[in-house]
PDB file of N, CA and C in Angstrom:
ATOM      1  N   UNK A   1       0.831  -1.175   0.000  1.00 64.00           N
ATOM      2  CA  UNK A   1       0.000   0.000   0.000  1.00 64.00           C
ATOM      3  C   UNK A   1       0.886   1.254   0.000  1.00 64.00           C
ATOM      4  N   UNK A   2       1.089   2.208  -0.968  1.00 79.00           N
ATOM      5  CA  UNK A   2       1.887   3.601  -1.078  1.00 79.00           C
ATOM      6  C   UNK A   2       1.220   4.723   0.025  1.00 79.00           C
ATOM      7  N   UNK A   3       1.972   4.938   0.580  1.00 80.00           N
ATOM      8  CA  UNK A   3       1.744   5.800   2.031  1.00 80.00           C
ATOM      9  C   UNK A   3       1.344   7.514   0.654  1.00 80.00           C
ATOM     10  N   UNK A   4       0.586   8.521   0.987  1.00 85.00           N
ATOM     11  CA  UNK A   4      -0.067   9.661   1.206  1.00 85.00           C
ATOM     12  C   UNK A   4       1.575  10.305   1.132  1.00 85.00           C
ATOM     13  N   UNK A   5       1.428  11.512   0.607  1.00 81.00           N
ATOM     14  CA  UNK A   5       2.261  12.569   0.564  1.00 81.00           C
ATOM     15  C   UNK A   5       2.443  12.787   2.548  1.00 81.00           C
ATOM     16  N   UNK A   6       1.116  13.143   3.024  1.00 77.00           N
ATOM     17  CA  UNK A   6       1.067  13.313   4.348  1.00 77.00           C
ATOM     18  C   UNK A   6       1.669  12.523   5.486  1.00 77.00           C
ATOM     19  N   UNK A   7       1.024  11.385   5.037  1.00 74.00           N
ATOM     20  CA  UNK A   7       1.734   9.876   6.003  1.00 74.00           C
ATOM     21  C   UNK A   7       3.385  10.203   5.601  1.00 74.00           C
ATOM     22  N   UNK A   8       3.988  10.625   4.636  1.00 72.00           N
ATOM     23  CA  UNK A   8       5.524  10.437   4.116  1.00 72.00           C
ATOM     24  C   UNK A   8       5.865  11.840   5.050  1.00 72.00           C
ATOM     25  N   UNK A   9       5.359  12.857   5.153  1.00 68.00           N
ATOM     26  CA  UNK A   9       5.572  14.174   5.356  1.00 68.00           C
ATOM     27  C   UNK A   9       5.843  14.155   7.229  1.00 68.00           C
ATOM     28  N   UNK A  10       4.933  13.401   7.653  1.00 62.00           N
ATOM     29  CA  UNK A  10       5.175  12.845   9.389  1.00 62.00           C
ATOM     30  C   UNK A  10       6.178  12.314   9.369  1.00 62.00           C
ATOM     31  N   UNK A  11       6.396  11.372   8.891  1.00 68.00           N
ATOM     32  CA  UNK A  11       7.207  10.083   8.883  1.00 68.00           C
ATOM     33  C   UNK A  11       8.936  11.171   9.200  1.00 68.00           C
ATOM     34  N   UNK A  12       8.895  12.177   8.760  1.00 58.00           N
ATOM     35  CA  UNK A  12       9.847  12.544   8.417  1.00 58.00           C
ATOM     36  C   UNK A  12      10.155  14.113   9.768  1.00 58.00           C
ATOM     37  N   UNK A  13       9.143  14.402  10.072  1.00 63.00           N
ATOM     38  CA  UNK A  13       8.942  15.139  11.180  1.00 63.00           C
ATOM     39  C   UNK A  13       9.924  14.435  12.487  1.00 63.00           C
ATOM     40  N   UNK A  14      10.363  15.264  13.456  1.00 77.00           N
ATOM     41  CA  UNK A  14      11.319  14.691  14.398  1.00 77.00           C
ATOM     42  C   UNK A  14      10.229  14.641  15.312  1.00 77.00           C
ATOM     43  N   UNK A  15      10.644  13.655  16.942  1.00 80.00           N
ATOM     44  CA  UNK A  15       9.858  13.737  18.123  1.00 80.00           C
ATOM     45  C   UNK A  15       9.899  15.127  18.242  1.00 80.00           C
ATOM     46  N   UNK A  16      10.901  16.185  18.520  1.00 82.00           N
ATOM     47  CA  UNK A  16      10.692  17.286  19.106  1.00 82.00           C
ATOM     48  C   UNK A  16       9.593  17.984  18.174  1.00 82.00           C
ATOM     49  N   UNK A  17       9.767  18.194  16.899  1.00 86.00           N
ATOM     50  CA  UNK A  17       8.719  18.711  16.141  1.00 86.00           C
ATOM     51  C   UNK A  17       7.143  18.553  16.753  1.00 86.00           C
ATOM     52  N   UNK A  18       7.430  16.994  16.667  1.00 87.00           N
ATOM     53  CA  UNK A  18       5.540  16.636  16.846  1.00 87.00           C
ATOM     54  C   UNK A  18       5.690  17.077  17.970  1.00 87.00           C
ATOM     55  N   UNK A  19       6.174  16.773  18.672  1.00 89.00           N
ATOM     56  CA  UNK A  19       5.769  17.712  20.123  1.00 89.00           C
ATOM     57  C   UNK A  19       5.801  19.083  20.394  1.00 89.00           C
ATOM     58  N   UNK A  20       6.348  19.759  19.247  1.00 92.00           N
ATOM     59  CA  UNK A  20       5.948  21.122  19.256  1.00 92.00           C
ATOM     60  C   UNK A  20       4.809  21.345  18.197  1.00 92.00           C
ATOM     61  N   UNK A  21       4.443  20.978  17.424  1.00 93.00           N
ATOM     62  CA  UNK A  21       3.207  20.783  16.983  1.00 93.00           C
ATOM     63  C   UNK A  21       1.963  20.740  17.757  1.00 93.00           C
ATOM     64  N   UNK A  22       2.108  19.692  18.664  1.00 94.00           N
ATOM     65  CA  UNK A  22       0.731  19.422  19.233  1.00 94.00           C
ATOM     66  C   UNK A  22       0.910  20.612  20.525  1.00 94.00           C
ATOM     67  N   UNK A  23       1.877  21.018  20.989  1.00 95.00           N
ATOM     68  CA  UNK A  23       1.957  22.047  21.658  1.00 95.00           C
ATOM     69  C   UNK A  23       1.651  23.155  21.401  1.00 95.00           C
ATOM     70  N   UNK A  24       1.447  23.526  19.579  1.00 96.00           N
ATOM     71  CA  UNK A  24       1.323  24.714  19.622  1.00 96.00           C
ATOM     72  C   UNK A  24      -0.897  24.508  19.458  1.00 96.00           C
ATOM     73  N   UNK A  25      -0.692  23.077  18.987  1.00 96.00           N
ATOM     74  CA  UNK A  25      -2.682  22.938  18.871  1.00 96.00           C
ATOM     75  C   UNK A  25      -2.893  23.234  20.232  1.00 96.00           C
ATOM     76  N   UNK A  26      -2.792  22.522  20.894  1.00 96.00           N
ATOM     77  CA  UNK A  26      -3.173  22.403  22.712  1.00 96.00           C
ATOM     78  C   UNK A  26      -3.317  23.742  23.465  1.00 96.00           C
ATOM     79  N   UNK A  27      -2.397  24.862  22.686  1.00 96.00           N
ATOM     80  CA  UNK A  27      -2.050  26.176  23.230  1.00 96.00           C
ATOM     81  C   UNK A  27      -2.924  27.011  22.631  1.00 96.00           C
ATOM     82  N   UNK A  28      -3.253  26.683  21.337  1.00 96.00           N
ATOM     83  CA  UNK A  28      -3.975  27.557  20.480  1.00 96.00           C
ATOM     84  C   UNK A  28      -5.289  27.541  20.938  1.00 96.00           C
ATOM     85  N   UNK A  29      -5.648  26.456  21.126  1.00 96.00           N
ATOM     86  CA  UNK A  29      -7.237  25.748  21.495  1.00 96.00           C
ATOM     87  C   UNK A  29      -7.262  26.580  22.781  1.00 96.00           C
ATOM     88  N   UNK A  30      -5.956  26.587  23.886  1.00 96.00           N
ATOM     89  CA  UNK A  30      -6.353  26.923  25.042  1.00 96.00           C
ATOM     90  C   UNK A  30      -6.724  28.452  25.076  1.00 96.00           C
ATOM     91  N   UNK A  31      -6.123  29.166  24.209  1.00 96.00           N
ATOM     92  CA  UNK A  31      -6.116  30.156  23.829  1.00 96.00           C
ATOM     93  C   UNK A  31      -7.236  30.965  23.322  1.00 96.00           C
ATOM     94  N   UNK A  32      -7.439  30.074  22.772  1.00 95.00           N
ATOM     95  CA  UNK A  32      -9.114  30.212  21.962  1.00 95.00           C
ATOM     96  C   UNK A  32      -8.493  31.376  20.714  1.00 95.00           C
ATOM     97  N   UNK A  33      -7.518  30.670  20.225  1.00 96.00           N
ATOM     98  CA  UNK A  33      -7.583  31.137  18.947  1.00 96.00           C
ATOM     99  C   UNK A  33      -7.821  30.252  17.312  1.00 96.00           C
ATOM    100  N   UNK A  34      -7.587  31.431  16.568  1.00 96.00           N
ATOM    101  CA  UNK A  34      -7.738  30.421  15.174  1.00 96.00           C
ATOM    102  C   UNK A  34      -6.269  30.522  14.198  1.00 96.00           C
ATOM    103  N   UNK A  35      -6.459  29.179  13.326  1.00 96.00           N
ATOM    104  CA  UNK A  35      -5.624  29.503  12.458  1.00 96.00           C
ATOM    105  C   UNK A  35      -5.082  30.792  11.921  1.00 96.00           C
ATOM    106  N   UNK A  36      -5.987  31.209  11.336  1.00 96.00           N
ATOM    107  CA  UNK A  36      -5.955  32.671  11.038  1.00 96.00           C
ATOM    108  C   UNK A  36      -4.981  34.003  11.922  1.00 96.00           C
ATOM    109  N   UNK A  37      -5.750  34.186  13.096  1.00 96.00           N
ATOM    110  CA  UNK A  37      -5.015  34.926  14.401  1.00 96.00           C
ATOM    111  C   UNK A  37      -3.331  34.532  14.209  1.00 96.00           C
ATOM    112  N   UNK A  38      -2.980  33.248  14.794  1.00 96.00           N
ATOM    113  CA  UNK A  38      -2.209  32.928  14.475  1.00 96.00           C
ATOM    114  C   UNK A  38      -0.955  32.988  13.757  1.00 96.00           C
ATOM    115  N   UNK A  39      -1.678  32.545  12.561  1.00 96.00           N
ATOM    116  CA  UNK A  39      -0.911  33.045  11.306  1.00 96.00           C
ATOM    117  C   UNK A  39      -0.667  34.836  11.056  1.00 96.00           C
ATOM    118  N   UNK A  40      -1.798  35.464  11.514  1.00 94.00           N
ATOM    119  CA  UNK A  40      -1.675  37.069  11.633  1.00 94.00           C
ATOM    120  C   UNK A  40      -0.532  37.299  12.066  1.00 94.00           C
ATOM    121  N   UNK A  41      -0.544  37.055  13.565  1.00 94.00           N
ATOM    122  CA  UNK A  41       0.645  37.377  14.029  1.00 94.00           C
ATOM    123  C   UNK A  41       1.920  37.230  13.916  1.00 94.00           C
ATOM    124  N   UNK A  42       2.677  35.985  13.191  1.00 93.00           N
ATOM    125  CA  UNK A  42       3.572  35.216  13.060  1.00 93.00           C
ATOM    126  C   UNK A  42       4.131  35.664  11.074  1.00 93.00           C
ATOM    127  N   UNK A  43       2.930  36.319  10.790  1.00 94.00           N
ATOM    128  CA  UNK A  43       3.096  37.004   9.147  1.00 94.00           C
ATOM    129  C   UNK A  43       2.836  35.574   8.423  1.00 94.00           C
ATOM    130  N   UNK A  44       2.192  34.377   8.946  1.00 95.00           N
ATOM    131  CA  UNK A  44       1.530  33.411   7.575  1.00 95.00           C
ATOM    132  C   UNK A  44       0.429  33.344   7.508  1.00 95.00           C
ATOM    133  N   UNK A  45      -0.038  32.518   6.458  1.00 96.00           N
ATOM    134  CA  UNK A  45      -1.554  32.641   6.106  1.00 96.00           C
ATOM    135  C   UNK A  45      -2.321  31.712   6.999  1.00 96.00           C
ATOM    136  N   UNK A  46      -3.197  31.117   6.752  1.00 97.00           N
ATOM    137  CA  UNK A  46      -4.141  30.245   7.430  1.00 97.00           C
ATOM    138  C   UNK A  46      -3.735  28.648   6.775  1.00 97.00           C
ATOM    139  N   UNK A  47      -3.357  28.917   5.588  1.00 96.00           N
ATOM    140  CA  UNK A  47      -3.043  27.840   5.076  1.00 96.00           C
ATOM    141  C   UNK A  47      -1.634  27.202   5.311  1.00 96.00           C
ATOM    142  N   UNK A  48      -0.692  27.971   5.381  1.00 97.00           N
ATOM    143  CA  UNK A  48       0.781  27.724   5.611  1.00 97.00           C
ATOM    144  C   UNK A  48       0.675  27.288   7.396  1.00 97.00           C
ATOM    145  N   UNK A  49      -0.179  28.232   8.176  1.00 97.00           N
ATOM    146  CA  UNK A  49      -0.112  27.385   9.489  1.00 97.00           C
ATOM    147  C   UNK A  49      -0.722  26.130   9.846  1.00 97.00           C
ATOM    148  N   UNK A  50      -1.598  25.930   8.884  1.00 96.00           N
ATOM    149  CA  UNK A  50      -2.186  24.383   8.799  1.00 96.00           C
ATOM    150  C   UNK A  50      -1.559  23.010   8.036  1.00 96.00           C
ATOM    151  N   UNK A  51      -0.430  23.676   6.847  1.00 96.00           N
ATOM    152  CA  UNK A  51       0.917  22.893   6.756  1.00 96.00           C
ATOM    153  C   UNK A  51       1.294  22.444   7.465  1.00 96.00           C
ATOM    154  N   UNK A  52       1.708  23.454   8.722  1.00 95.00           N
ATOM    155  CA  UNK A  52       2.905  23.375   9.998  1.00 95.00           C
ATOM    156  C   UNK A  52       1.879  22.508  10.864  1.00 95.00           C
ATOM    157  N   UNK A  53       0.893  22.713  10.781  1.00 95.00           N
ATOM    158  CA  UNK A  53       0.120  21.693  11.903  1.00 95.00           C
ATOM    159  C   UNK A  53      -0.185  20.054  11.524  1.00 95.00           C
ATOM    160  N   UNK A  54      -0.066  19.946  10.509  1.00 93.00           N
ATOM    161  CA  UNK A  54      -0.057  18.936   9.506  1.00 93.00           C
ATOM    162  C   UNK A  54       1.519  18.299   9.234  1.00 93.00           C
ATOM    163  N   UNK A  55       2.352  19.240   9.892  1.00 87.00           N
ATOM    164  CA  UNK A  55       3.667  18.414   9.362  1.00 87.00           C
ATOM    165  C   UNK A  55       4.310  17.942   7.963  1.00 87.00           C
ATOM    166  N   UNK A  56       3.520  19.288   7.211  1.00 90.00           N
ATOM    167  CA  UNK A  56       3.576  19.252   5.702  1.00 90.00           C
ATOM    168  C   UNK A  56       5.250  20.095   5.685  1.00 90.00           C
ATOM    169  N   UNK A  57       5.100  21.303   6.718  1.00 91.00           N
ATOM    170  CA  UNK A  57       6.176  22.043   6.394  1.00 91.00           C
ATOM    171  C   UNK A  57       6.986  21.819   7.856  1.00 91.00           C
ATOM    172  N   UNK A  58       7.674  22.609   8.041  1.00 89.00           N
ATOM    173  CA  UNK A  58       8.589  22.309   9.512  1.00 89.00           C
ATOM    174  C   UNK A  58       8.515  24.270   9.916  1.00 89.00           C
ATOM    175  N   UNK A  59       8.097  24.015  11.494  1.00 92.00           N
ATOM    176  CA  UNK A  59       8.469  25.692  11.596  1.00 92.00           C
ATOM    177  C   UNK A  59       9.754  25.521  12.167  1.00 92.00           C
ATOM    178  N   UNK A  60       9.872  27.350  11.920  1.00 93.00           N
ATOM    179  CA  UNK A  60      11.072  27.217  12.066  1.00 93.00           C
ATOM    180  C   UNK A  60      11.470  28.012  13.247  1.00 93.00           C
ATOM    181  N   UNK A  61      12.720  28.181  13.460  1.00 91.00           N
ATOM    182  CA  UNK A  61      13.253  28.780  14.795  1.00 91.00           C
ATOM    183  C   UNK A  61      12.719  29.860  15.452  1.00 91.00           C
ATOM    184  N   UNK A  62      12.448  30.744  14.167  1.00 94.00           N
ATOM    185  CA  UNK A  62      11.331  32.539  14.052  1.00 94.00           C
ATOM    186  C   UNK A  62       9.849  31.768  14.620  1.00 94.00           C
ATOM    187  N   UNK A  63       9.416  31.110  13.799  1.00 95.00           N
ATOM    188  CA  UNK A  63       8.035  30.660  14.202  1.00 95.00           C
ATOM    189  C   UNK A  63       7.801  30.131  15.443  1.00 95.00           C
ATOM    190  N   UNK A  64       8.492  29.718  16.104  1.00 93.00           N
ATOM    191  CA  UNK A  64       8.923  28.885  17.038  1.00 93.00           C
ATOM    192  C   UNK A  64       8.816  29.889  18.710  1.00 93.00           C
ATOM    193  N   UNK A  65       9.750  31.089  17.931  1.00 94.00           N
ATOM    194  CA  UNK A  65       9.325  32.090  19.068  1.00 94.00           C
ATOM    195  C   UNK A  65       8.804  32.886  19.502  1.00 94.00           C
ATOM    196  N   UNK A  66       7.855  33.410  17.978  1.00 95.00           N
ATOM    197  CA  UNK A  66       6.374  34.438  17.752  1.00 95.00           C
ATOM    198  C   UNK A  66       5.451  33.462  18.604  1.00 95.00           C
ATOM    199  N   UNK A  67       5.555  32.050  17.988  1.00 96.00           N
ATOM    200  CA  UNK A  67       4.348  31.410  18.773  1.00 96.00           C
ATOM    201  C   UNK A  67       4.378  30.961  20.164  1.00 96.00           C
ATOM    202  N   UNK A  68       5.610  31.327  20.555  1.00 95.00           N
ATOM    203  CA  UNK A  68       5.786  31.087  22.242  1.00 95.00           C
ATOM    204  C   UNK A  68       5.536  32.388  22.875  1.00 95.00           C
ATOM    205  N   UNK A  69       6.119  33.379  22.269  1.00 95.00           N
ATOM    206  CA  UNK A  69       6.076  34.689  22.469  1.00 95.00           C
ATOM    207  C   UNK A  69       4.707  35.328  22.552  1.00 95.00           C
ATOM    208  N   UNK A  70       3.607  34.681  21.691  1.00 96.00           N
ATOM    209  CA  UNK A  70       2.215  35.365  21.929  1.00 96.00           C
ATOM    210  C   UNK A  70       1.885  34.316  23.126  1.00 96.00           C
ATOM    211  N   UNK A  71       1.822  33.035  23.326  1.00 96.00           N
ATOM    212  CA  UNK A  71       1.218  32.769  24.004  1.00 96.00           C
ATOM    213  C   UNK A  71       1.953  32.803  25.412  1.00 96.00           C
ATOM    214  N   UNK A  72       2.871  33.630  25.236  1.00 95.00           N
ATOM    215  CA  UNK A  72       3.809  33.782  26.823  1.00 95.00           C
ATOM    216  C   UNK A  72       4.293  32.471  27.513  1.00 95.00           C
ATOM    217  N   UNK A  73       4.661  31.524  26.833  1.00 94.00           N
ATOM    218  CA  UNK A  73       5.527  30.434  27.010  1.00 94.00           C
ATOM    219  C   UNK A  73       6.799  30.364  26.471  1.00 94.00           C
ATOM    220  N   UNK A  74       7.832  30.144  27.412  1.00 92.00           N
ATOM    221  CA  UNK A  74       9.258  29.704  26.583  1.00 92.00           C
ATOM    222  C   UNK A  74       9.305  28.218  25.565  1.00 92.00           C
ATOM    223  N   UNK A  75       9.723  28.568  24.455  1.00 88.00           N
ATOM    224  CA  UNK A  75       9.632  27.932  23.469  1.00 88.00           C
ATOM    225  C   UNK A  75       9.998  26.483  23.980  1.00 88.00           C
ATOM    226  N   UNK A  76      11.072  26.329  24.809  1.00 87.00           N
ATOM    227  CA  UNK A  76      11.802  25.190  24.596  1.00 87.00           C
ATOM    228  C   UNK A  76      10.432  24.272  25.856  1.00 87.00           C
ATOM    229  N   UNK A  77       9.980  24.980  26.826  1.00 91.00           N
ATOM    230  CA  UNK A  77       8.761  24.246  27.517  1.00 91.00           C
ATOM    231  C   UNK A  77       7.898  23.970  26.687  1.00 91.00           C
ATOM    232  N   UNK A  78       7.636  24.759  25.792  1.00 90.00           N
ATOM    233  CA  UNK A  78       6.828  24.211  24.640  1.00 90.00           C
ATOM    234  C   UNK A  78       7.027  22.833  24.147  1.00 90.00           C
ATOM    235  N   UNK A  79       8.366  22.563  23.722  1.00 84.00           N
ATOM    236  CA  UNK A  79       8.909  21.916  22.621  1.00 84.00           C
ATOM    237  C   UNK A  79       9.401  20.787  23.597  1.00 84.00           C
ATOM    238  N   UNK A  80       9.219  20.286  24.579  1.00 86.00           N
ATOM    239  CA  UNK A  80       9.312  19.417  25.603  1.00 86.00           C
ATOM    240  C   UNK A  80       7.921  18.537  25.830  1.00 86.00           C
ATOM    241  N   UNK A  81       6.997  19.402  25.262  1.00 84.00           N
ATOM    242  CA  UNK A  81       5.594  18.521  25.355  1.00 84.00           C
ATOM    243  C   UNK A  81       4.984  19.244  26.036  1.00 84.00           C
ATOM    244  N   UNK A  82       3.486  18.651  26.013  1.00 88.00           N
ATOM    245  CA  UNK A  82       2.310  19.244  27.065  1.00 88.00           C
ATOM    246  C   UNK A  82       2.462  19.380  28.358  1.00 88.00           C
ATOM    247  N   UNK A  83       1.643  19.781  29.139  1.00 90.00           N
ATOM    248  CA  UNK A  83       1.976  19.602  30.654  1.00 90.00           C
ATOM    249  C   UNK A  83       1.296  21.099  31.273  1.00 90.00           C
ATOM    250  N   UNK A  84       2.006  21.322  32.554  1.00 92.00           N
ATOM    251  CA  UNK A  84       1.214  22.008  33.410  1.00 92.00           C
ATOM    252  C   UNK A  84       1.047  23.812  32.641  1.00 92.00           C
ATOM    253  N   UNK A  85       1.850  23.756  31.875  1.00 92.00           N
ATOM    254  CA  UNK A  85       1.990  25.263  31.326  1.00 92.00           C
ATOM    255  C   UNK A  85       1.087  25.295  30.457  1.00 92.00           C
ATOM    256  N   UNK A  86       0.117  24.459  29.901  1.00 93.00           N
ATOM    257  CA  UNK A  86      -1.268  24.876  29.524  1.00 93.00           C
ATOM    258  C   UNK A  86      -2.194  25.624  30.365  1.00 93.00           C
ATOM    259  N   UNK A  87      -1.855  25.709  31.858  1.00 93.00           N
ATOM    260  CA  UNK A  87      -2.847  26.171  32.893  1.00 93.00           C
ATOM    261  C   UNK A  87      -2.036  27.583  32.748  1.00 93.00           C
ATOM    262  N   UNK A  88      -1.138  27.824  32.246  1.00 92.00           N
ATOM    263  CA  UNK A  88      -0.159  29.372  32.243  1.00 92.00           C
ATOM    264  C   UNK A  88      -0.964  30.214  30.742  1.00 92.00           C
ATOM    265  N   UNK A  89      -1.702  29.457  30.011  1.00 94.00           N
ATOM    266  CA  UNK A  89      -1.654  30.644  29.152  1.00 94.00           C
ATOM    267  C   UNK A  89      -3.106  31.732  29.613  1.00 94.00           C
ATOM    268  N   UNK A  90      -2.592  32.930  29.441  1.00 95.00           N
ATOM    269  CA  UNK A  90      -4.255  33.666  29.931  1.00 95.00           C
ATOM    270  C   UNK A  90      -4.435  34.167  28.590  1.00 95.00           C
ATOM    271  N   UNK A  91      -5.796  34.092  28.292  1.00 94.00           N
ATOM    272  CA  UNK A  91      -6.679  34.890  26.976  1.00 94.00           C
ATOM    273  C   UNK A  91      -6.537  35.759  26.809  1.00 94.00           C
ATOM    274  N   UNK A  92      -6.948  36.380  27.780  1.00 95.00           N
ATOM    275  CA  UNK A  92      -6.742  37.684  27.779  1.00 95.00           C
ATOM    276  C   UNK A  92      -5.363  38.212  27.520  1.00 95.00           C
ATOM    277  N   UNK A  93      -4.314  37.777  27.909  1.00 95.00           N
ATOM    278  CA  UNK A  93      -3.469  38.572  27.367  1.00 95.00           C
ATOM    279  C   UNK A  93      -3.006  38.101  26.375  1.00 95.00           C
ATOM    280  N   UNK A  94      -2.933  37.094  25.759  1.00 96.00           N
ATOM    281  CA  UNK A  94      -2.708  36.426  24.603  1.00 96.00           C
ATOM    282  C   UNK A  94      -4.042  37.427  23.445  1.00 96.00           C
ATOM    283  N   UNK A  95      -4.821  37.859  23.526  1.00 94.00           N
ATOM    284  CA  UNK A  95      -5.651  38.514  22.796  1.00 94.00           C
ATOM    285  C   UNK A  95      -5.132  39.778  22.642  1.00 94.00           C
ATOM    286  N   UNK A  96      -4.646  40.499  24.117  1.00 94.00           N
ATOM    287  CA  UNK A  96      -4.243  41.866  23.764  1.00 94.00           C
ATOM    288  C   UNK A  96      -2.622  42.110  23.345  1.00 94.00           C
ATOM    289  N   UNK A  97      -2.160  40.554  23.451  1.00 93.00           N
ATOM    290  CA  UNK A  97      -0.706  40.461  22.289  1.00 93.00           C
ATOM    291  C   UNK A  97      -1.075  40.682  20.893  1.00 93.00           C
ATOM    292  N   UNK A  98      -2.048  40.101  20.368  1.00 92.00           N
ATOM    293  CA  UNK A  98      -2.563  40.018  19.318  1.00 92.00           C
ATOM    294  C   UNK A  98      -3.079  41.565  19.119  1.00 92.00           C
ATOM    295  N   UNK A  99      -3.814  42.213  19.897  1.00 90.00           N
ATOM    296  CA  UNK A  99      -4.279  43.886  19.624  1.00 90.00           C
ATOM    297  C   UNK A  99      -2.903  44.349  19.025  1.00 90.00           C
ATOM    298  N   UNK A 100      -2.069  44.262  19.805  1.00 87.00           N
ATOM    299  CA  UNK A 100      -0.947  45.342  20.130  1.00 87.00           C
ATOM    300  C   UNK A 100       0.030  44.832  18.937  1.00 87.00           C
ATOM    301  N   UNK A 101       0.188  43.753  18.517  1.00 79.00           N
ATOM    302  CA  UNK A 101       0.826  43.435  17.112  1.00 79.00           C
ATOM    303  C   UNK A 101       0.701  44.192  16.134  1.00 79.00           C
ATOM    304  N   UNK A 102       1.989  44.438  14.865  1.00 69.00           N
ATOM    305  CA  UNK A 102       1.398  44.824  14.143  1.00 69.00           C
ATOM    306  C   UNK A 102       1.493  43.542  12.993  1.00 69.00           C
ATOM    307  N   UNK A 103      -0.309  43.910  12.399  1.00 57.00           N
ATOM    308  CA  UNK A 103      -0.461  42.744  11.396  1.00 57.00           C
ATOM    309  C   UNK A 103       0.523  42.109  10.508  1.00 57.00           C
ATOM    310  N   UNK A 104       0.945  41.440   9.866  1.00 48.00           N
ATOM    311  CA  UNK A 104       2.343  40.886   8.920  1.00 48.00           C
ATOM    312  C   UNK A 104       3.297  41.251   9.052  1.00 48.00           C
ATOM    313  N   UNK A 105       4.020  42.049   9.828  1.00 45.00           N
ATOM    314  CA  UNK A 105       4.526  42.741   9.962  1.00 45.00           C
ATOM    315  C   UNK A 105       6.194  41.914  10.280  1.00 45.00           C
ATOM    316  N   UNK A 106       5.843  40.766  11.183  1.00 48.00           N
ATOM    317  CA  UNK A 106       6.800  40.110  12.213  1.00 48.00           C
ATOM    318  C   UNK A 106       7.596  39.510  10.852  1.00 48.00           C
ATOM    319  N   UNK A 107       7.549  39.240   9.711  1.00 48.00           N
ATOM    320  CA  UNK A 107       8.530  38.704   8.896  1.00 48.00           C
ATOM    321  C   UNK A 107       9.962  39.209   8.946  1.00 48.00           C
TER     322      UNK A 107
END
């Protein structure tokens, strides 16, 4: 059976990746944000951050610290896996990171 572009595209993703992957879903969700937001802030689209969530593309070191940086987590706790620093992110200020951004800008 020939594995999916996708199935090949994981396969190839590191542990630390997927675990910063699902760290950045888990954070986002906690966050109560969207793809979109997201991608606002960080200067990609909705589609390129759903690559990265998909393990189509790899983020990278920049992405890595916009998206720790809005949600006020150090990257590398991030990138260690889930755990108690999901109870650390607040909405509220993760929203008024997002006010105070400027749109595309972060490239």
């Amino acid at each position: 059976m020939d594995k999916t572009a996708k199935q090949l595209a994981l396969e190839a993703v590191t542990e630390l990746e997927l675990r910063f992957i699902e760290a950045v879903e888990h954070g986002r969700l906690r966050a109560e944000l969207t793809y979109e937001q997201l991608g606002s802030y960080i200067g990609l689209s909705k589609s390129q951050i759903s690559k990265r969530q998909d393990g189509l593309i790899k983020y990278t070191v920049r992405d890595m610290h916009y998206i720790s940086q809005l949600l006020g987590i150090d990257p590398l706790v991030m990138a260690a896996g889930l755990g108690a620093w999901l109870n650390d992110i607040d909405t509220t200020q993760v929203l008024r990171r997002l006010d105070l951004a400027p749109t595309q800008t972060l490239k």
